[in-house]
Short mmCIF file of C-alpha atoms in Angstrom, two decimals:
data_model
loop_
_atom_site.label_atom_id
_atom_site.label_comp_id
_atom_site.label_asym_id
_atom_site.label_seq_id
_atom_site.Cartn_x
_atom_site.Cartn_y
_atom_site.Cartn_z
CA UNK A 154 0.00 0.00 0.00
CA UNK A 155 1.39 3.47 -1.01
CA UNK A 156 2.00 5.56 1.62
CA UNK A 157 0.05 9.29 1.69
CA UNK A 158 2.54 12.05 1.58
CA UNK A 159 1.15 15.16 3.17
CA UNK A 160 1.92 19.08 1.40
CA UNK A 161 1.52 22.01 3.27
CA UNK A 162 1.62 25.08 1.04
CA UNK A 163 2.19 27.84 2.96
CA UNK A 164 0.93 31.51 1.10
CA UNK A 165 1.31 34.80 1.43
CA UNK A 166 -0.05 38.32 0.87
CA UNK A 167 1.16 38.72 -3.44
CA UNK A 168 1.76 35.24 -3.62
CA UNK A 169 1.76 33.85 -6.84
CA UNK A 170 -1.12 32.09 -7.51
CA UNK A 171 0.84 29.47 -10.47
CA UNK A 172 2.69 28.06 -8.52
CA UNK A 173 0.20 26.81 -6.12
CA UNK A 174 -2.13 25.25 -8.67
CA UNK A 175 0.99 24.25 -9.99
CA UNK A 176 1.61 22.16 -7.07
CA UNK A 177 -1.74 20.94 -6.59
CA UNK A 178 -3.17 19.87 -9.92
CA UNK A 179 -0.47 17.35 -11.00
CA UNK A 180 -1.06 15.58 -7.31
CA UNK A 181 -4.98 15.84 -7.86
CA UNK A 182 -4.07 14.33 -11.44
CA UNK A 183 -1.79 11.51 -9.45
CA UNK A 184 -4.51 10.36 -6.86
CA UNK A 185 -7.23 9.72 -9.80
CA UNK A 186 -4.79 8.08 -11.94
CA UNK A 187 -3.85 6.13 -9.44
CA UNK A 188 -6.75 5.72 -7.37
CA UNK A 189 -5.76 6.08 -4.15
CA UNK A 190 -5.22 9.02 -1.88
CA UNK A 191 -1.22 8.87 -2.23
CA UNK A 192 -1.27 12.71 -2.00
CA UNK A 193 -2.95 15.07 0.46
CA UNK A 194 -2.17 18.83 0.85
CA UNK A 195 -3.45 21.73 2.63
CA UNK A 196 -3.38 25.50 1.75
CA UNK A 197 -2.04 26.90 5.07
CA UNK A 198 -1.19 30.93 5.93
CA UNK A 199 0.25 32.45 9.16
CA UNK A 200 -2.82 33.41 10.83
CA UNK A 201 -5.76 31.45 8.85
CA UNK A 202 -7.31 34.53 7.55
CA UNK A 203 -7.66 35.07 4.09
CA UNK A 204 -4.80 35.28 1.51
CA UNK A 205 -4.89 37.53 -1.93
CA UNK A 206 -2.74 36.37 -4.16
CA UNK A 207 -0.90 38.35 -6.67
CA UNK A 208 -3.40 38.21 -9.46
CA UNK A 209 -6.16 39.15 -6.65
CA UNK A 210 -7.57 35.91 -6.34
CA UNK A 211 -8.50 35.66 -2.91
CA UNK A 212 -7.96 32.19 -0.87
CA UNK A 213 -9.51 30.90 2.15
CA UNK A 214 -6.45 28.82 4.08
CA UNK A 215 -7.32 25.12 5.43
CA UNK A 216 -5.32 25.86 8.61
CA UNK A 217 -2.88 27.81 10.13
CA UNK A 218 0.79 26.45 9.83
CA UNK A 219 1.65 26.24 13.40
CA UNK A 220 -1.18 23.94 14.07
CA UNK A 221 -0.03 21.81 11.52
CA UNK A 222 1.50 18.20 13.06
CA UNK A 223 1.56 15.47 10.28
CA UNK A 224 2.96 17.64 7.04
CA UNK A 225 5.73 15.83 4.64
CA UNK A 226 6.68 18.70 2.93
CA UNK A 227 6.20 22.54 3.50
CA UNK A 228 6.90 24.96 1.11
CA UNK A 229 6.21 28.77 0.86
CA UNK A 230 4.95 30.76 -2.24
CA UNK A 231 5.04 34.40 -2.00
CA UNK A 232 6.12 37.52 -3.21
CA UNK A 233 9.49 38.67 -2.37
CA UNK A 234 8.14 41.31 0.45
CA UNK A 235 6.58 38.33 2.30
CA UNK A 236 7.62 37.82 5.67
CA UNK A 237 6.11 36.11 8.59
CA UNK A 238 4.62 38.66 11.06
CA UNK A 239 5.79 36.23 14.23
CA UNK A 240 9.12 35.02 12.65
CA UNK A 241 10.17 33.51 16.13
CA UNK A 242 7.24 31.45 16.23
CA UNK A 243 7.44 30.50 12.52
CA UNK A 244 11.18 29.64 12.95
CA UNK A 245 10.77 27.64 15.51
CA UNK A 246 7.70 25.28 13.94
CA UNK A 247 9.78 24.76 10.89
CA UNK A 248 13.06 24.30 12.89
CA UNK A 249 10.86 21.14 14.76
CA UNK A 250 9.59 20.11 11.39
CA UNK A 251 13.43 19.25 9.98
CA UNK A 252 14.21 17.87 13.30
CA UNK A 253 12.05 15.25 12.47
CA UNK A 254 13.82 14.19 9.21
CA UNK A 255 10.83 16.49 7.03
CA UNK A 256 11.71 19.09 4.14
CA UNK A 257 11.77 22.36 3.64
CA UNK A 258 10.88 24.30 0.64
CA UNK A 259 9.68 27.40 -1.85
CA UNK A 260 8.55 28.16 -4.62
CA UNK A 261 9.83 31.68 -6.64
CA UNK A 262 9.43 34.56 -4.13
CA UNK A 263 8.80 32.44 -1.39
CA UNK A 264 12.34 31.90 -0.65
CA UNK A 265 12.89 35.54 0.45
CA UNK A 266 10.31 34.74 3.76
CA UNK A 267 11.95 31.30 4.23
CA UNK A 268 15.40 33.06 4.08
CA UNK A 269 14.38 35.39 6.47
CA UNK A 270 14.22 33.09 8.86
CA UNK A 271 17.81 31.86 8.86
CA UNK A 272 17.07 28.15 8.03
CA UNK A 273 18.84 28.47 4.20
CA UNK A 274 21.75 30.06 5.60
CA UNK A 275 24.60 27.88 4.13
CA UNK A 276 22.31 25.98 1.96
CA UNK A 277 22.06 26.32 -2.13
CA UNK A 278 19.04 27.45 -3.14
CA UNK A 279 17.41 28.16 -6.56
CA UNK A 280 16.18 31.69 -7.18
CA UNK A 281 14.20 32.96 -10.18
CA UNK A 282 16.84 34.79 -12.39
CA UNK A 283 14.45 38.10 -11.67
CA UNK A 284 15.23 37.94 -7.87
CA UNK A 285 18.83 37.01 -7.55
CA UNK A 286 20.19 40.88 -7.80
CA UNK A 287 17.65 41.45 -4.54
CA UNK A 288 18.27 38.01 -3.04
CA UNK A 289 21.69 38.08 -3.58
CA UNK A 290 22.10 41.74 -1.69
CA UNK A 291 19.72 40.99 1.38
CA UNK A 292 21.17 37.24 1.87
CA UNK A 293 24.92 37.25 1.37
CA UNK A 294 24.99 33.78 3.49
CA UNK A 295 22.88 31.99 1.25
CA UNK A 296 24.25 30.29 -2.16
CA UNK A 297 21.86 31.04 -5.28
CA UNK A 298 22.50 28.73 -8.18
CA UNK A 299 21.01 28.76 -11.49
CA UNK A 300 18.94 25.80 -11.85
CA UNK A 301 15.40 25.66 -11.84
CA UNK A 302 15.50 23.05 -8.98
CA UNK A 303 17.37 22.88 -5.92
CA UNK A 304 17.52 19.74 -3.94
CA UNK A 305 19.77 20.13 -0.59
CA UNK A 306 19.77 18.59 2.63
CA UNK A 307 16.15 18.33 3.50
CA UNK A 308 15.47 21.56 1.47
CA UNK A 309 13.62 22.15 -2.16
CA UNK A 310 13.47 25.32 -3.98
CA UNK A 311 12.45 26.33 -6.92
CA UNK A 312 12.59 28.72 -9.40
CA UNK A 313 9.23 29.57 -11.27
CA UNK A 314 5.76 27.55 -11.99
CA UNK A 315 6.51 25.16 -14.76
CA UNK A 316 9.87 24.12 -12.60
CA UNK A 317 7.08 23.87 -9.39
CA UNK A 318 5.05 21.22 -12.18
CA UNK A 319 8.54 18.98 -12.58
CA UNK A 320 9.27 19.11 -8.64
CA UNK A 321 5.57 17.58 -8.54
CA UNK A 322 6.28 15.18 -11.03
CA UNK A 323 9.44 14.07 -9.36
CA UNK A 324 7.32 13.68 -6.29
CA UNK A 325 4.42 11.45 -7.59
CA UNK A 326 7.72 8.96 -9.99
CA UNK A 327 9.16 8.35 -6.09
CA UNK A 328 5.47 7.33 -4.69
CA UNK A 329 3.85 6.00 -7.98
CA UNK A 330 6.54 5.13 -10.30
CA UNK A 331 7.35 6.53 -13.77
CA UNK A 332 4.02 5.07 -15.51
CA UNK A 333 1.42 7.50 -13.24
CA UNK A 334 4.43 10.32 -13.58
CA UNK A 335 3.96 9.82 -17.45
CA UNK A 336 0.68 9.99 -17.51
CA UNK A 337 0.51 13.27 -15.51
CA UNK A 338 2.40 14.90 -17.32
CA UNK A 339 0.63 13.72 -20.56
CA UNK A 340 -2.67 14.85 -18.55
CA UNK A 341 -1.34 18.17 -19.13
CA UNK A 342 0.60 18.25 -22.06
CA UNK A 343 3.58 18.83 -20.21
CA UNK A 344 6.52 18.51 -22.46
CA UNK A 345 9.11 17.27 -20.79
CA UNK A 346 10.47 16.45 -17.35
CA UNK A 347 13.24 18.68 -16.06
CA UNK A 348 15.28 17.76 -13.48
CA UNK A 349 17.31 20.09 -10.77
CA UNK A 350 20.02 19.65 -12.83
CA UNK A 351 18.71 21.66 -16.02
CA UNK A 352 19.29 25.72 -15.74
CA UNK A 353 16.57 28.31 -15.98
CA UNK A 354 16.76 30.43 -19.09
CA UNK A 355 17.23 34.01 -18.95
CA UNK A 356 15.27 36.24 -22.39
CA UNK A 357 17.73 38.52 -24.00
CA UNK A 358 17.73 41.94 -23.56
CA UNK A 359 16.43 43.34 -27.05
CA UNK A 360 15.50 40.31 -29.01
CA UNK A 361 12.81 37.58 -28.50
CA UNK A 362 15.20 34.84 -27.65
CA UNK A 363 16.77 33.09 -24.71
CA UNK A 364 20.57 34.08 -24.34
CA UNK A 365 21.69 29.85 -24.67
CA UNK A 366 20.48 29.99 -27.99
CA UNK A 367 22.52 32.97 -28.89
CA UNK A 368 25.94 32.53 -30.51
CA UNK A 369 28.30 30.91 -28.57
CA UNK A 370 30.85 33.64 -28.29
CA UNK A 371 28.30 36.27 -27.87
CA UNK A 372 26.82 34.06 -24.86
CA UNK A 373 29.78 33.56 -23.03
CA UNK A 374 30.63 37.44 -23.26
CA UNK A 375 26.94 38.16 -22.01
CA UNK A 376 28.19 35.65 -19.38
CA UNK A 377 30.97 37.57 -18.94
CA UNK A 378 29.32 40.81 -18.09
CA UNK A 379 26.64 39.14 -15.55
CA UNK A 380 29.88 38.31 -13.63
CA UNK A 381 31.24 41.71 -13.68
CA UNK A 382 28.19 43.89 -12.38
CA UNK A 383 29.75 45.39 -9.33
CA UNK A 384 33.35 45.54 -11.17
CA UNK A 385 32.71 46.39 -15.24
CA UNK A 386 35.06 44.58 -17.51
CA UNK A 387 36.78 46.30 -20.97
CA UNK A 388 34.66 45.56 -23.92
CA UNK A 389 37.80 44.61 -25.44
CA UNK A 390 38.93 42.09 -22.28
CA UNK A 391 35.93 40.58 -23.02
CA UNK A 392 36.75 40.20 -26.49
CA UNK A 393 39.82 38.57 -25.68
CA UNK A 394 38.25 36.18 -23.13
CA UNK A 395 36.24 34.99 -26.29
CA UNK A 396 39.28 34.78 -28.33
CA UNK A 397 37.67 37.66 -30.85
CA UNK A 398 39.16 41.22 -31.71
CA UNK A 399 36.95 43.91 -30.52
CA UNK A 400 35.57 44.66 -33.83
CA UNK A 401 34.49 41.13 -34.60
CA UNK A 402 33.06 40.98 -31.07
CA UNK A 403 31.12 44.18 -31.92
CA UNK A 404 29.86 43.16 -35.44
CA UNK A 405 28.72 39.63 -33.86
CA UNK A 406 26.99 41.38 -31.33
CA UNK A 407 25.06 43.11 -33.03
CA UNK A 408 23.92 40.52 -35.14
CA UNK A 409 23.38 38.58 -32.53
CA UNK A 410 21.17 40.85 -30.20
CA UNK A 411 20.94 44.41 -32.03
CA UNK A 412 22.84 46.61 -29.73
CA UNK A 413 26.29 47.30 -29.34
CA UNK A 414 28.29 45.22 -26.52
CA UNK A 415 28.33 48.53 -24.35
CA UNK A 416 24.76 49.13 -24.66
CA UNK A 417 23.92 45.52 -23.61
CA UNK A 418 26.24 45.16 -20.93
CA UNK A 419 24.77 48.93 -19.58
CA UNK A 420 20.96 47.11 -19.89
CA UNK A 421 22.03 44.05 -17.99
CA UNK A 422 23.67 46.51 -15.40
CA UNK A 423 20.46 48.49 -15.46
CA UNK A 424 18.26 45.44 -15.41
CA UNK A 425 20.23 44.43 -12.14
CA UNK A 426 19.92 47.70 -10.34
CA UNK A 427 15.90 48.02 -11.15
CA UNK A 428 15.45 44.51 -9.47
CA UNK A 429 17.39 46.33 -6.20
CA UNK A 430 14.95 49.01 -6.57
CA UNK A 431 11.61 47.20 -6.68
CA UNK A 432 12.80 44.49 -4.51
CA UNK A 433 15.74 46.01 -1.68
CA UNK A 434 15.71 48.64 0.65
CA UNK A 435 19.10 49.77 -0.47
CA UNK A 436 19.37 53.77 -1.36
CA UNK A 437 20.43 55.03 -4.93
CA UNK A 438 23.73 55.39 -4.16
CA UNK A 439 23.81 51.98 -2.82
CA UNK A 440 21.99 50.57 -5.88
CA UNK A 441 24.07 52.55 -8.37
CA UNK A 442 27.95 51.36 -6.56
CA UNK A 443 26.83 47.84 -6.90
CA UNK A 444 25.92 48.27 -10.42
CA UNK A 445 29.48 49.39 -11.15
CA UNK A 446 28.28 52.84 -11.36
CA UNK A 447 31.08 55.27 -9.69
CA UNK A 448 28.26 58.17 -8.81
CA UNK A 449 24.51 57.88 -8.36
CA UNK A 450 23.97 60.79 -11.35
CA UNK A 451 24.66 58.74 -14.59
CA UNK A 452 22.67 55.57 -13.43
CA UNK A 453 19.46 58.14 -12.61
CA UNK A 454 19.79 59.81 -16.26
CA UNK A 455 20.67 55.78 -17.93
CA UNK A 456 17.41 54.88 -15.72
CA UNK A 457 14.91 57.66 -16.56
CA UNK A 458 16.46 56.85 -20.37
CA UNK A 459 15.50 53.24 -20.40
CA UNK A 460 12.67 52.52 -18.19
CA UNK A 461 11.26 56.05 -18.82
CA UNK A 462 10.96 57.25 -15.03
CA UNK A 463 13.12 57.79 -12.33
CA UNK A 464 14.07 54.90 -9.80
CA UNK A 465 12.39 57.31 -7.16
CA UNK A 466 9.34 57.19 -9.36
CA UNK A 467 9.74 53.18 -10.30
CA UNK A 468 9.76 52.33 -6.42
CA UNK A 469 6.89 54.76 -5.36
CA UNK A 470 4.80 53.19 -8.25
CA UNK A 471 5.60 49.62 -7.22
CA UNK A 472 4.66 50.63 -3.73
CA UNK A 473 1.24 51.63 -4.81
CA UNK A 474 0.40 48.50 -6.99
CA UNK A 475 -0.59 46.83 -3.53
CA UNK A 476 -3.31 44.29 -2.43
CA UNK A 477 -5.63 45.61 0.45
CA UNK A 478 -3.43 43.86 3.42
CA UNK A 479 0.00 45.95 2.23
CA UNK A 480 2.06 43.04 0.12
CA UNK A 481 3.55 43.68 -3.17
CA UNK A 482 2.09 42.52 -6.26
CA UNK A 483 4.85 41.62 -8.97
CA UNK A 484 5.50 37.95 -8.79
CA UNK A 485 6.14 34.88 -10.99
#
């Protein structure tokens, strides 16, 4: 007889609302292929009281997650403001529940509450490539990599919905077997079956591709320059790197993605530095050093110039795209 495994999906105020029926539905699928209750799961907040998620959707929690006393698996799904109001008390249930031998998880956002609360410190984790500039400055301790899955010691995270369907998936092959994990995914028209081991793709700056299916040159310099955020790199040391001269790195470049290298590597810089914006507490000039920006002035005229308002006016904006309990709507 299988044995049930037991979910507890913990939300919060913005969370994103895919990546819970991502969870759920491919388990629902699971127990009527199979036809037995090998999965059970319950939609747990903080206090019990009623969660909006970041599309607005409004859910009514089973329980509240201290009560909780037979769960498998918890994982949190949130935006990247969500913290626990008691975090002592939180801490401390999910401390018990890996003292037991039980794991530990989120999905996207989720992993800024769970990191708030000290238990990922020293752990990899997976972060959604649109968090890790914020993540990365408010968690020093904790080691992002760049896979969609993360499997540590009693810990899962994940990076985006569709990655939160393969976790599933790899959930019901380990209770079910790979016949029922076929035939979910079939169910759905799931493509394929990624494992933790596959990376998440990041879209190009200015064309409608994925940067792995650029060029291989041009890649690795793009590469290159997400390395050297804080500490900008020579156009033409990059060029080197790639074994190119500058001018064939520049020609390639362009053909590749549209823009110049310097105008690329400035967007990535500027794509980093809007993520500490909407999603840090760090000031301009805070924002703008670890950017590789040696003054706050040109990153504040490159801003206004790309995104078409000020960073000022980008994080008072954000602020006021709220739900009616105070959390942050942008999530994935």
């Amino acid at each position: 007889m299988t044995q049930t495994v037991t979910l507890g999906f913990v939300i919060f105020p913005g969370f994103p609302m895919a990546c819970l029926t991502s969870a759920i539905e491919p388990l629902r699928a699971a127990n009527e292929i199979a036809g037995t209750r090998a999965f059970r799961w319950r939609v747990l907040s903080e206090t019990g009281e009623a969660v909006t998620s970041s599309a607005g959707v409004v859910f009514a929690p089973d329980g509240i997650l201290s009560d909780q006393t037979e769960l498998d698996h918890v994982f949190l799904t949130s935006s990247p403001d969500g913290a626990f109001a008691n975090v002592t008390k939180a801490t401390a249930f999910l401390q018990r529940h890996l003292r037991v031998g039980k794991s530990l998880g989120a999905f996207s956002g989720g992993i800024f509450p769970l990191a708030r609360t000290g238990l990922m410190d020293g752990h990899p984790i997976s972060v959604h490539w649109c968090y890790d500039a914020a993540f990365a400055a408010e968690f020093p301790k904790v080691t992002p990599v760049k896979t969609v899955i993360c499997e540590g010691e009693q810990r899962l995270t994940v990076a985006g919905a569709a990655a939160v369907f393969d976790l599933m998936l790899s959930l019901i092959e380990k209770s079910l077997g790979p016949e029922i994990m076929t035939e979910v995914a079939c169910w759905f028209q799931h493509p394929f079956v990624r494992t933790g081991e596959v990376s998440q793709k990041t879209p190009s700056l200015t064309t409608a591709t994925t940067t792995d299916t650029m060029p291989k040159q041009v890649s690795k310099a793009i590469q290159m320059f997400a390395e050297h955020i804080e500490d900008p790199v020579q156009i033409k040391d990059v060029a080197a790197a790639v074994n190119m001269s500058t001018r064939s790195l520049e020609r390639n470049f362009r053909r590749a993605t549209g823009e110049s290298p310097l105008k690329y590597y400035r967007l990535l810089r500027l794509k980093q530095a809007r993520q500490l914006v909407l999603y840090s507490s760090d000031t301009l000039t805070e924002i703008a050093y670890s950017v590789g920006y040696s003054s706050t002035s040109p990153m504040l005229n490159h801003y206004k110039e790309v995104y078409g308002v000020t960073p000022q006016e980008d994080r008072k904006n954000r602020n006021s795209f709220r739900v009616t309990d105070g959390s942050c709507l942008p999530s994935v």
